[in-house]
Amino acid sequence: MSEINGNYGGRITGWGIALGSETITNDDLASRMDTSNEWILERTGIKERRIGGSTAGLAVQAGQDALEMAGCKAEDIDLLILATTTPDDQIPATSGMVQHELGLTCGAMDLNAACSGFVYSLVTGFGFLKLGYKRVLIIGSETLSRVTDWEDRSTAILFGDGAGAVVIEAEEGNGCLLGWNLGCEGSLRDILYAEVGGKIIMAGKEVFRKAVIAMTDSAKSSIAAAGLSSNDISYVIPHQANIRIIESAMKRLGIAENRAVSVLQKTGNTSSASIPIALFKALNDGRVKSGDILLLVGFGAGMTSASAIIQWSESNE
Ligand code: UT7
């Protein structure tokens, strides 16, 4: 049943992740190309990354755990949104395979906003709750190892494979989404792209510079939309591309660095999966308490940016 009801917000009731099966350390990469553990660690913060699996396969694993935690049966889900920039096929959308494997009976679609894809999908999902859906499954899943040029040391050191999923459920009232912002600067396509069937090409320094600005601007817009200030933010769940990008953005936002959640040391950059994987870590290690304000913020090829302010509540636990 999907009767439009603008009085419904939503809350996150389940979450799960999956990571590529094989661990590749910096030393493994150094044995194959002209790089070193020291350089990668110092310039990016990454120690190792996980690769392997398919985008659909990782999404199914993460999705299954999120459904189980939310106490949902497959038929309870009204919509699947799969954020991915590495679909398994050109046609059809990977979400169809995920829908089938999870036994869902609802509509399913892919959403490609590169590394901002999960937050784009989350905001879209909350919109559908306002349109009358009761439960939406949102997954970010990527197999970037398939589009990485393993001969190119400037990109091969960065990326990994993984997935993260959440179930959001409608509830009367405003729900947990207090503010959000979606952006895109399409003129910046050439600084980070992969042609159909091709590998990632990136102007690293330029992406770095733009990323810090895009993340900071988007975060500020969301914080303002929520009627809050930087001081109100309990934890930042940023896109996991480079620890130096996260540190620079935190400085610009005036939020203490120890408020940023990071997983990139063990995962590398998993694009649209990185924010839900970091969210999973923050929720599972018990640091997030009822009433805490979370800022989810990402940037990516496009060049896209996205952020969302989520207020955690007892009823999320
Ligand atoms: O989801 C969004 C995806 N992308 C990003 O967020 C990436 C944003 N950019 C970055 O994270 C950084 O720009 C990189 C990590 C990619 C590169 O770090 P950097 O500090 O900007 O290094 P650089 O490109 O300026 O290169 C500095 C030096 C160069 O040597 P010379 O010209 O100074 O002799 C590079 O050739 O480091 C060299 N270099 C490396 N050396 C060892 C580049 N990659 C490597 C490497 N190992 N893997």
mmCIF file of C-alpha atoms and ligand atoms in Angstrom:
data_model
loop_
_atom_site.group_PDB
_atom_site.id
_atom_site.type_symbol
_atom_site.label_atom_id
_atom_site.label_comp_id
_atom_site.label_asym_id
_atom_site.label_seq_id
_atom_site.Cartn_x
_atom_site.Cartn_y
_atom_site.Cartn_z
ATOM 1 C CA MET A 1 0.000 0.000 0.000
ATOM 2 C CA SER A 2 1.494 3.348 -0.901
ATOM 3 C CA GLU A 3 -0.734 6.206 0.041
ATOM 4 C CA ILE A 4 1.083 9.538 0.056
ATOM 5 C CA ASN A 5 1.589 10.675 3.629
ATOM 6 C CA GLY A 6 4.009 13.527 4.130
ATOM 7 C CA ASN A 7 3.753 13.083 7.900
ATOM 8 C CA TYR A 8 5.926 9.984 7.843
ATOM 9 C CA GLY A 9 9.631 10.023 8.512
ATOM 10 C CA GLY A 10 11.813 6.981 8.978
ATOM 11 C CA ARG A 11 14.429 5.331 11.096
ATOM 12 C CA ILE A 12 17.234 2.861 10.527
ATOM 13 C CA THR A 13 16.290 -0.540 11.968
ATOM 14 C CA GLY A 14 18.887 -2.933 10.574
ATOM 15 C CA TRP A 15 22.351 -2.892 9.096
ATOM 16 C CA GLY A 16 24.921 -5.267 7.633
ATOM 17 C CA ILE A 17 28.150 -5.333 5.655
ATOM 18 C CA ALA A 18 30.235 -7.626 3.480
ATOM 19 C CA LEU A 19 33.868 -7.357 2.392
ATOM 20 C CA GLY A 20 35.845 -8.873 -0.477
ATOM 21 C CA SER A 21 37.219 -12.339 0.341
ATOM 22 C CA GLU A 22 40.943 -11.671 -0.220
ATOM 23 C CA THR A 23 43.113 -9.300 1.840
ATOM 24 C CA ILE A 24 45.736 -7.343 -0.112
ATOM 25 C CA THR A 25 48.271 -5.573 2.104
ATOM 26 C CA ASN A 26 50.419 -2.604 1.126
ATOM 27 C CA ASP A 27 53.419 -4.960 1.095
ATOM 28 C CA ASP A 28 51.587 -7.223 -1.365
ATOM 29 C CA LEU A 29 51.194 -4.211 -3.680
ATOM 30 C CA ALA A 30 54.822 -3.172 -3.142
ATOM 31 C CA SER A 31 55.913 -6.595 -4.354
ATOM 32 C CA ARG A 32 54.079 -5.983 -7.641
ATOM 33 C CA MET A 33 54.664 -2.269 -8.346
ATOM 34 C CA ASP A 34 56.954 0.642 -7.491
ATOM 35 C CA THR A 35 55.424 1.675 -4.167
ATOM 36 C CA SER A 36 55.934 1.014 -0.456
ATOM 37 C CA ASN A 37 53.895 0.430 2.692
ATOM 38 C CA GLU A 38 55.341 3.668 4.136
ATOM 39 C CA TRP A 39 54.275 5.808 1.151
ATOM 40 C CA ILE A 40 50.734 4.401 1.029
ATOM 41 C CA LEU A 41 50.241 4.658 4.791
ATOM 42 C CA GLU A 42 51.557 8.201 5.009
ATOM 43 C CA ARG A 43 49.757 9.566 1.911
ATOM 44 C CA THR A 44 46.418 7.732 2.385
ATOM 45 C CA GLY A 45 46.137 6.009 5.798
ATOM 46 C CA ILE A 46 45.325 2.707 4.072
ATOM 47 C CA LYS A 47 47.035 -0.469 5.369
ATOM 48 C CA GLU A 48 45.142 -3.139 3.481
ATOM 49 C CA ARG A 49 42.072 -3.622 1.339
ATOM 50 C CA ARG A 50 39.732 -6.556 0.614
ATOM 51 C CA ILE A 51 38.976 -7.677 -2.928
ATOM 52 C CA GLY A 52 36.866 -10.387 -4.556
ATOM 53 C CA GLY A 53 33.251 -11.310 -5.153
ATOM 54 C CA SER A 54 30.594 -9.732 -7.322
ATOM 55 C CA THR A 55 28.680 -6.529 -6.708
ATOM 56 C CA ALA A 56 25.418 -8.505 -6.428
ATOM 57 C CA GLY A 57 26.984 -11.183 -4.206
ATOM 58 C CA LEU A 58 28.402 -8.703 -1.706
ATOM 59 C CA ALA A 59 25.134 -6.744 -1.733
ATOM 60 C CA VAL A 60 23.141 -9.902 -0.961
ATOM 61 C CA GLN A 61 25.367 -10.753 2.034
ATOM 62 C CA ALA A 62 25.098 -7.243 3.479
ATOM 63 C CA GLY A 63 21.372 -7.047 2.676
ATOM 64 C CA GLN A 64 20.613 -10.391 4.332
ATOM 65 C CA ASP A 65 22.225 -9.276 7.592
ATOM 66 C CA ALA A 66 20.372 -5.937 7.521
ATOM 67 C CA LEU A 67 17.018 -7.693 6.940
ATOM 68 C CA GLU A 68 17.670 -10.163 9.726
ATOM 69 C CA MET A 69 18.610 -7.435 12.179
ATOM 70 C CA ALA A 70 15.518 -5.410 11.271
ATOM 71 C CA GLY A 71 13.414 -8.525 11.829
ATOM 72 C CA CYS A 72 12.025 -8.238 8.304
ATOM 73 C CA LYS A 73 10.900 -10.937 5.951
ATOM 74 C CA ALA A 74 11.721 -10.471 2.287
ATOM 75 C CA GLU A 75 8.105 -9.644 1.450
ATOM 76 C CA ASP A 76 8.090 -6.811 4.011
ATOM 77 C CA ILE A 77 10.437 -4.702 1.870
ATOM 78 C CA ASP A 78 8.681 -2.237 -0.448
ATOM 79 C CA LEU A 79 11.706 -1.082 -2.457
ATOM 80 C CA LEU A 80 15.372 -1.932 -3.015
ATOM 81 C CA ILE A 81 17.793 0.834 -3.950
ATOM 82 C CA LEU A 82 21.261 -0.392 -4.845
ATOM 83 C CA ALA A 83 23.932 2.277 -4.977
ATOM 84 C CA THR A 84 26.746 1.127 -7.225
ATOM 85 C CA THR A 85 29.170 2.501 -9.748
ATOM 86 C CA THR A 86 30.438 -1.002 -10.589
ATOM 87 C CA PRO A 87 27.351 -2.936 -11.777
ATOM 88 C CA ASP A 88 27.913 -6.588 -12.657
ATOM 89 C CA ASP A 89 26.333 -6.132 -16.103
ATOM 90 C CA GLN A 90 25.677 -3.214 -18.405
ATOM 91 C CA ILE A 91 22.101 -4.502 -18.678
ATOM 92 C CA PRO A 92 20.114 -5.326 -16.571
ATOM 93 C CA ALA A 93 20.611 -3.334 -13.387
ATOM 94 C CA THR A 94 22.428 -5.282 -10.657
ATOM 95 C CA SER A 95 19.588 -4.548 -8.212
ATOM 96 C CA GLY A 96 17.443 -7.066 -10.129
ATOM 97 C CA MET A 97 19.855 -9.872 -9.279
ATOM 98 C CA VAL A 98 19.990 -8.751 -5.661
ATOM 99 C CA GLN A 99 16.189 -8.539 -5.490
ATOM 100 C CA HIS A 100 15.948 -12.116 -6.799
ATOM 101 C CA GLU A 101 18.661 -13.570 -4.541
ATOM 102 C CA LEU A 102 17.139 -11.977 -1.430
ATOM 103 C CA GLY A 103 13.672 -13.214 -2.413
ATOM 104 C CA LEU A 104 12.254 -9.690 -2.450
ATOM 105 C CA THR A 105 8.987 -9.107 -4.273
ATOM 106 C CA CYS A 106 9.272 -5.314 -4.579
ATOM 107 C CA GLY A 107 10.632 -2.879 -7.135
ATOM 108 C CA ALA A 108 14.385 -2.500 -7.450
ATOM 109 C CA MET A 109 16.692 0.037 -9.004
ATOM 110 C CA ASP A 110 20.361 0.944 -9.271
ATOM 111 C CA LEU A 111 21.495 4.418 -8.377
ATOM 112 C CA ASN A 112 24.882 5.617 -9.601
ATOM 113 C CA ALA A 113 26.259 8.697 -7.876
ATOM 114 C CA ALA A 114 29.713 7.108 -7.500
ATOM 115 C CA CYS A 115 31.057 7.385 -3.940
ATOM 116 C CA SER A 116 28.150 9.631 -2.914
ATOM 117 C CA GLY A 117 25.736 6.875 -3.981
ATOM 118 C CA PHE A 118 24.803 5.540 -0.554
ATOM 119 C CA VAL A 119 23.788 8.931 0.835
ATOM 120 C CA TYR A 120 21.948 9.762 -2.413
ATOM 121 C CA SER A 121 20.094 6.442 -2.016
ATOM 122 C CA LEU A 122 19.398 6.952 1.673
ATOM 123 C CA VAL A 123 17.832 10.358 1.038
ATOM 124 C CA THR A 124 15.870 8.898 -1.888
ATOM 125 C CA GLY A 125 14.682 6.068 0.361
ATOM 126 C CA PHE A 126 13.449 8.501 3.014
ATOM 127 C CA GLY A 127 11.550 10.279 0.226
ATOM 128 C CA PHE A 128 9.796 7.008 -0.629
ATOM 129 C CA LEU A 129 8.766 6.569 3.017
ATOM 130 C CA LYS A 130 7.030 9.933 2.711
ATOM 131 C CA LEU A 131 5.318 8.602 -0.444
ATOM 132 C CA GLY A 132 3.822 5.771 1.566
ATOM 133 C CA TYR A 133 6.307 2.873 1.506
ATOM 134 C CA LYS A 134 6.847 1.194 4.881
ATOM 135 C CA ARG A 135 10.303 -0.334 4.493
ATOM 136 C CA VAL A 136 13.120 0.363 2.041
ATOM 137 C CA LEU A 137 16.340 -1.631 1.758
ATOM 138 C CA ILE A 138 19.316 0.497 0.791
ATOM 139 C CA ILE A 139 22.611 -1.094 -0.182
ATOM 140 C CA GLY A 140 25.900 0.369 -1.393
ATOM 141 C CA SER A 141 27.942 -2.350 -3.101
ATOM 142 C CA GLU A 142 31.097 -2.175 -5.194
ATOM 143 C CA THR A 143 33.715 -4.319 -6.872
ATOM 144 C CA LEU A 144 36.161 -1.562 -7.723
ATOM 145 C CA SER A 145 38.942 -4.144 -8.154
ATOM 146 C CA ARG A 146 37.384 -4.960 -11.543
ATOM 147 C CA VAL A 147 37.794 -1.397 -12.833
ATOM 148 C CA THR A 148 41.164 -0.709 -11.178
ATOM 149 C CA ASP A 149 44.277 -0.575 -13.353
ATOM 150 C CA TRP A 150 46.586 -2.819 -11.336
ATOM 151 C CA GLU A 151 49.595 -1.398 -13.237
ATOM 152 C CA ASP A 152 48.858 2.171 -12.088
ATOM 153 C CA ARG A 153 50.336 2.840 -8.657
ATOM 154 C CA SER A 154 48.506 6.130 -8.288
ATOM 155 C CA THR A 155 45.086 4.403 -8.223
ATOM 156 C CA ALA A 156 45.733 0.685 -7.474
ATOM 157 C CA ILE A 157 46.696 1.461 -3.885
ATOM 158 C CA LEU A 158 43.382 3.116 -3.115
ATOM 159 C CA PHE A 159 40.473 0.848 -3.897
ATOM 160 C CA GLY A 160 38.750 -2.220 -2.422
ATOM 161 C CA ASP A 161 35.535 -4.248 -2.695
ATOM 162 C CA GLY A 162 32.662 -4.340 -0.220
ATOM 163 C CA ALA A 163 29.042 -3.618 0.576
ATOM 164 C CA GLY A 164 26.978 -2.031 3.321
ATOM 165 C CA ALA A 165 23.200 -2.129 3.779
ATOM 166 C CA VAL A 166 20.528 -0.545 5.946
ATOM 167 C CA VAL A 167 16.789 -1.069 6.320
ATOM 168 C CA ILE A 168 14.804 2.115 6.884
ATOM 169 C CA GLU A 169 11.272 1.921 8.242
ATOM 170 C CA ALA A 170 8.493 4.500 8.244
ATOM 171 C CA GLU A 171 7.299 5.999 11.498
ATOM 172 C CA GLU A 172 4.876 8.792 12.206
ATOM 173 C CA GLY A 173 6.537 12.166 12.711
ATOM 174 C CA ASN A 174 9.739 13.606 11.341
ATOM 175 C CA GLY A 175 11.893 10.527 11.784
ATOM 176 C CA CYS A 176 15.672 10.518 12.150
ATOM 177 C CA LEU A 177 16.630 12.452 8.996
ATOM 178 C CA LEU A 178 17.036 16.047 10.141
ATOM 179 C CA GLY A 179 18.738 17.572 7.118
ATOM 180 C CA TRP A 180 20.319 16.569 3.814
ATOM 181 C CA ASN A 181 22.095 17.900 0.763
ATOM 182 C CA LEU A 182 22.756 16.424 -2.688
ATOM 183 C CA GLY A 183 25.106 18.050 -5.173
ATOM 184 C CA CYS A 184 26.852 17.522 -8.503
ATOM 185 C CA GLU A 185 29.419 19.520 -10.455
ATOM 186 C CA GLY A 186 29.133 17.785 -13.833
ATOM 187 C CA SER A 187 31.870 19.881 -15.464
ATOM 188 C CA LEU A 188 34.430 17.918 -13.380
ATOM 189 C CA ARG A 189 33.841 14.595 -15.170
ATOM 190 C CA ASP A 190 37.418 14.442 -16.501
ATOM 191 C CA ILE A 191 39.190 14.397 -13.116
ATOM 192 C CA LEU A 192 37.796 10.960 -12.217
ATOM 193 C CA TYR A 193 36.209 8.578 -14.702
ATOM 194 C CA ALA A 194 36.171 5.127 -16.294
ATOM 195 C CA GLU A 195 34.838 4.619 -19.803
ATOM 196 C CA VAL A 196 32.398 1.733 -20.355
ATOM 197 C CA GLY A 197 34.552 -1.409 -20.115
ATOM 198 C CA GLY A 198 37.588 0.681 -19.099
ATOM 199 C CA LYS A 199 39.617 1.314 -15.946
ATOM 200 C CA ILE A 200 39.608 4.224 -13.480
ATOM 201 C CA ILE A 201 41.557 7.311 -14.560
ATOM 202 C CA MET A 202 42.068 9.955 -11.896
ATOM 203 C CA ALA A 203 43.815 13.278 -11.428
ATOM 204 C CA GLY A 204 44.539 12.538 -7.760
ATOM 205 C CA LYS A 205 45.668 15.939 -6.554
ATOM 206 C CA GLU A 206 42.751 17.718 -8.233
ATOM 207 C CA VAL A 207 40.225 15.204 -6.829
ATOM 208 C CA PHE A 208 41.759 15.655 -3.382
ATOM 209 C CA ARG A 209 41.418 19.446 -3.519
ATOM 210 C CA LYS A 210 37.836 19.382 -4.833
ATOM 211 C CA ALA A 211 36.840 16.596 -2.429
ATOM 212 C CA VAL A 212 37.706 18.608 0.664
ATOM 213 C CA ILE A 213 35.696 21.589 -0.607
ATOM 214 C CA ALA A 214 32.727 19.478 -1.760
ATOM 215 C CA MET A 215 32.529 17.544 1.507
ATOM 216 C CA THR A 216 32.788 20.654 3.625
ATOM 217 C CA ASP A 217 30.223 22.624 1.610
ATOM 218 C CA SER A 218 27.743 19.754 1.525
ATOM 219 C CA ALA A 219 28.131 19.087 5.251
ATOM 220 C CA LYS A 220 27.618 22.757 6.080
ATOM 221 C CA SER A 221 24.435 22.840 3.971
ATOM 222 C CA SER A 222 23.009 19.782 5.741
ATOM 223 C CA ILE A 223 23.919 21.085 9.175
ATOM 224 C CA ALA A 224 22.204 24.394 8.352
ATOM 225 C CA ALA A 225 19.154 22.600 6.876
ATOM 226 C CA ALA A 226 18.812 20.708 10.167
ATOM 227 C CA GLY A 227 18.978 23.987 12.080
ATOM 228 C CA LEU A 228 22.146 22.847 13.863
ATOM 229 C CA SER A 229 25.773 23.920 14.162
ATOM 230 C CA SER A 230 29.031 21.959 13.896
ATOM 231 C CA ASN A 231 29.142 21.741 17.698
ATOM 232 C CA ASP A 232 25.992 19.603 17.653
ATOM 233 C CA ILE A 233 27.583 16.837 15.572
ATOM 234 C CA SER A 234 28.426 13.770 17.672
ATOM 235 C CA TYR A 235 30.093 11.696 14.944
ATOM 236 C CA VAL A 236 31.006 12.199 11.313
ATOM 237 C CA ILE A 237 30.710 9.162 9.043
ATOM 238 C CA PRO A 238 32.688 10.337 6.012
ATOM 239 C CA HIS A 239 33.430 8.705 2.683
ATOM 240 C CA GLN A 240 36.593 6.667 3.173
ATOM 241 C CA ALA A 241 38.941 7.767 0.402
ATOM 242 C CA ASN A 242 42.008 9.169 2.125
ATOM 243 C CA ILE A 243 42.592 9.911 5.825
ATOM 244 C CA ARG A 244 44.122 13.277 4.861
ATOM 245 C CA ILE A 245 40.902 14.279 3.064
ATOM 246 C CA ILE A 246 38.915 13.374 6.182
ATOM 247 C CA GLU A 247 41.307 15.321 8.453
ATOM 248 C CA SER A 248 41.213 18.421 6.203
ATOM 249 C CA ALA A 249 37.412 18.364 6.014
ATOM 250 C CA MET A 250 37.092 17.954 9.787
ATOM 251 C CA LYS A 251 39.400 20.911 10.329
ATOM 252 C CA ARG A 252 37.351 23.079 7.943
ATOM 253 C CA LEU A 253 34.130 22.026 9.639
ATOM 254 C CA GLY A 254 35.566 22.816 13.068
ATOM 255 C CA ILE A 255 34.794 19.320 14.362
ATOM 256 C CA ALA A 256 37.415 17.440 16.391
ATOM 257 C CA GLU A 257 39.204 14.793 14.320
ATOM 258 C CA ASN A 258 38.439 12.051 16.867
ATOM 259 C CA ARG A 259 34.734 12.489 15.989
ATOM 260 C CA ALA A 260 35.366 11.065 12.486
ATOM 261 C CA VAL A 261 34.793 7.336 12.064
ATOM 262 C CA SER A 262 37.330 5.641 9.804
ATOM 263 C CA VAL A 263 37.608 2.129 8.419
ATOM 264 C CA LEU A 264 39.790 2.822 5.386
ATOM 265 C CA GLN A 265 42.860 1.421 7.154
ATOM 266 C CA LYS A 266 41.386 -2.047 6.551
ATOM 267 C CA THR A 267 39.073 -1.537 3.582
ATOM 268 C CA GLY A 268 40.606 1.079 1.290
ATOM 269 C CA ASN A 269 38.115 3.134 -0.691
ATOM 270 C CA THR A 270 34.987 1.053 -1.373
ATOM 271 C CA SER A 271 33.077 3.917 -3.037
ATOM 272 C CA SER A 272 29.350 3.770 -2.269
ATOM 273 C CA ALA A 273 29.938 1.005 0.307
ATOM 274 C CA SER A 274 32.350 3.044 2.401
ATOM 275 C CA ILE A 275 29.844 5.147 4.351
ATOM 276 C CA PRO A 276 27.561 2.244 5.381
ATOM 277 C CA ILE A 277 30.641 0.183 6.317
ATOM 278 C CA ALA A 278 31.874 3.046 8.535
ATOM 279 C CA LEU A 279 28.346 3.477 9.945
ATOM 280 C CA PHE A 280 28.277 -0.244 10.751
ATOM 281 C CA LYS A 281 31.553 0.127 12.669
ATOM 282 C CA ALA A 282 30.291 3.122 14.649
ATOM 283 C CA LEU A 283 27.013 1.385 15.540
ATOM 284 C CA ASN A 284 28.545 -1.976 16.372
ATOM 285 C CA ASP A 285 31.339 -0.712 18.601
ATOM 286 C CA GLY A 286 28.711 0.900 20.838
ATOM 287 C CA ARG A 287 29.972 4.473 20.673
ATOM 288 C CA VAL A 288 26.708 5.867 19.245
ATOM 289 C CA LYS A 289 24.177 6.679 21.970
ATOM 290 C CA SER A 290 20.532 7.679 21.848
ATOM 291 C CA GLY A 291 20.192 11.366 20.878
ATOM 292 C CA ASP A 292 23.569 11.483 19.085
ATOM 293 C CA ILE A 293 23.678 13.423 15.836
ATOM 294 C CA LEU A 294 25.471 11.704 12.957
ATOM 295 C CA LEU A 295 26.739 13.494 9.864
ATOM 296 C CA LEU A 296 27.087 11.184 6.871
ATOM 297 C CA VAL A 297 29.047 12.919 4.115
ATOM 298 C CA GLY A 298 30.559 11.807 0.838
ATOM 299 C CA PHE A 299 31.925 12.954 -2.491
ATOM 300 C CA GLY A 300 32.746 11.105 -5.660
ATOM 301 C CA ALA A 301 33.131 11.006 -9.413
ATOM 302 C CA GLY A 302 30.706 13.207 -11.233
ATOM 303 C CA MET A 303 31.703 15.142 -9.278
ATOM 304 C CA THR A 304 28.964 14.378 -6.787
ATOM 305 C CA SER A 305 28.606 15.223 -3.128
ATOM 306 C CA ALA A 306 25.991 14.239 -0.560
ATOM 307 C CA SER A 307 25.367 14.528 3.143
ATOM 308 C CA ALA A 308 22.683 13.653 5.664
ATOM 309 C CA ILE A 309 22.139 14.440 9.320
ATOM 310 C CA ILE A 310 20.700 11.518 11.274
ATOM 311 C CA GLN A 311 19.593 11.686 14.886
ATOM 312 C CA TRP A 312 20.027 8.330 16.558
ATOM 313 C CA SER A 313 17.348 7.256 19.010
ATOM 314 C CA GLU A 314 16.724 4.385 21.403
ATOM 315 C CA SER A 315 14.140 3.076 19.009
ATOM 316 C CA ASN A 316 16.903 2.523 16.424
ATOM 317 C CA GLU A 317 18.524 -0.048 18.719
HETATM 318 O O1 UT7 B 1 36.406 8.372 -4.062
HETATM 319 C C1 UT7 B 1 37.185 9.383 -4.634
HETATM 320 C C2 UT7 B 1 38.411 8.767 -5.203
HETATM 321 N N1 UT7 B 1 39.651 9.367 -5.146
HETATM 322 C C3 UT7 B 1 40.243 10.114 -4.185
HETATM 323 O O2 UT7 B 1 39.699 10.546 -3.223
HETATM 324 C C4 UT7 B 1 41.707 10.385 -4.381
HETATM 325 C C5 UT7 B 1 42.133 11.767 -3.985
HETATM 326 N N2 UT7 B 1 43.560 11.887 -4.107
HETATM 327 C C6 UT7 B 1 44.446 11.297 -3.286
HETATM 328 O O3 UT7 B 1 44.055 10.576 -2.374
HETATM 329 C C7 UT7 B 1 45.919 11.582 -3.460
HETATM 330 O O4 UT7 B 1 46.079 12.610 -4.428
HETATM 331 C C8 UT7 B 1 46.734 10.332 -3.882
HETATM 332 C C9 UT7 B 1 46.836 9.350 -2.729
HETATM 333 C C10 UT7 B 1 46.111 9.643 -5.077
HETATM 334 C C11 UT7 B 1 48.157 10.756 -4.253
HETATM 335 O O5 UT7 B 1 48.765 11.416 -3.173
HETATM 336 P P1 UT7 B 1 49.505 12.820 -3.380
HETATM 337 O O6 UT7 B 1 50.066 13.199 -2.082
HETATM 338 O O7 UT7 B 1 48.542 13.751 -4.044
HETATM 339 O O8 UT7 B 1 50.683 12.417 -4.348
HETATM 340 P P2 UT7 B 1 51.008 12.961 -5.817
HETATM 341 O O9 UT7 B 1 50.058 12.423 -6.807
HETATM 342 O O10 UT7 B 1 51.264 14.427 -5.769
HETATM 343 O O11 UT7 B 1 52.415 12.276 -6.027
HETATM 344 C C12 UT7 B 1 53.583 12.633 -5.265
HETATM 345 C C13 UT7 B 1 54.722 11.739 -5.696
HETATM 346 C C14 UT7 B 1 54.918 11.691 -7.217
HETATM 347 O O12 UT7 B 1 56.304 11.555 -7.470
HETATM 348 P P3 UT7 B 1 57.181 12.851 -7.899
HETATM 349 O O13 UT7 B 1 56.531 13.357 -9.144
HETATM 350 O O14 UT7 B 1 57.074 13.800 -6.733
HETATM 351 O O15 UT7 B 1 58.530 12.281 -8.097
HETATM 352 C C15 UT7 B 1 54.209 10.414 -7.616
HETATM 353 O O16 UT7 B 1 54.741 9.847 -8.793
HETATM 354 O O17 UT7 B 1 54.443 10.397 -5.293
HETATM 355 C C16 UT7 B 1 54.532 9.520 -6.428
HETATM 356 N N3 UT7 B 1 53.560 8.450 -6.255
HETATM 357 C C17 UT7 B 1 53.853 7.342 -5.572
HETATM 358 N N4 UT7 B 1 54.972 6.930 -4.966
HETATM 359 C C18 UT7 B 1 54.935 5.737 -4.342
HETATM 360 C C19 UT7 B 1 52.262 8.389 -6.678
HETATM 361 N N5 UT7 B 1 51.706 7.239 -6.292
HETATM 362 C C20 UT7 B 1 52.673 6.565 -5.606
HETATM 363 C C21 UT7 B 1 52.689 5.329 -4.956
HETATM 364 N N6 UT7 B 1 53.834 4.952 -4.332
HETATM 365 N N7 UT7 B 1 51.619 4.506 -4.910
#
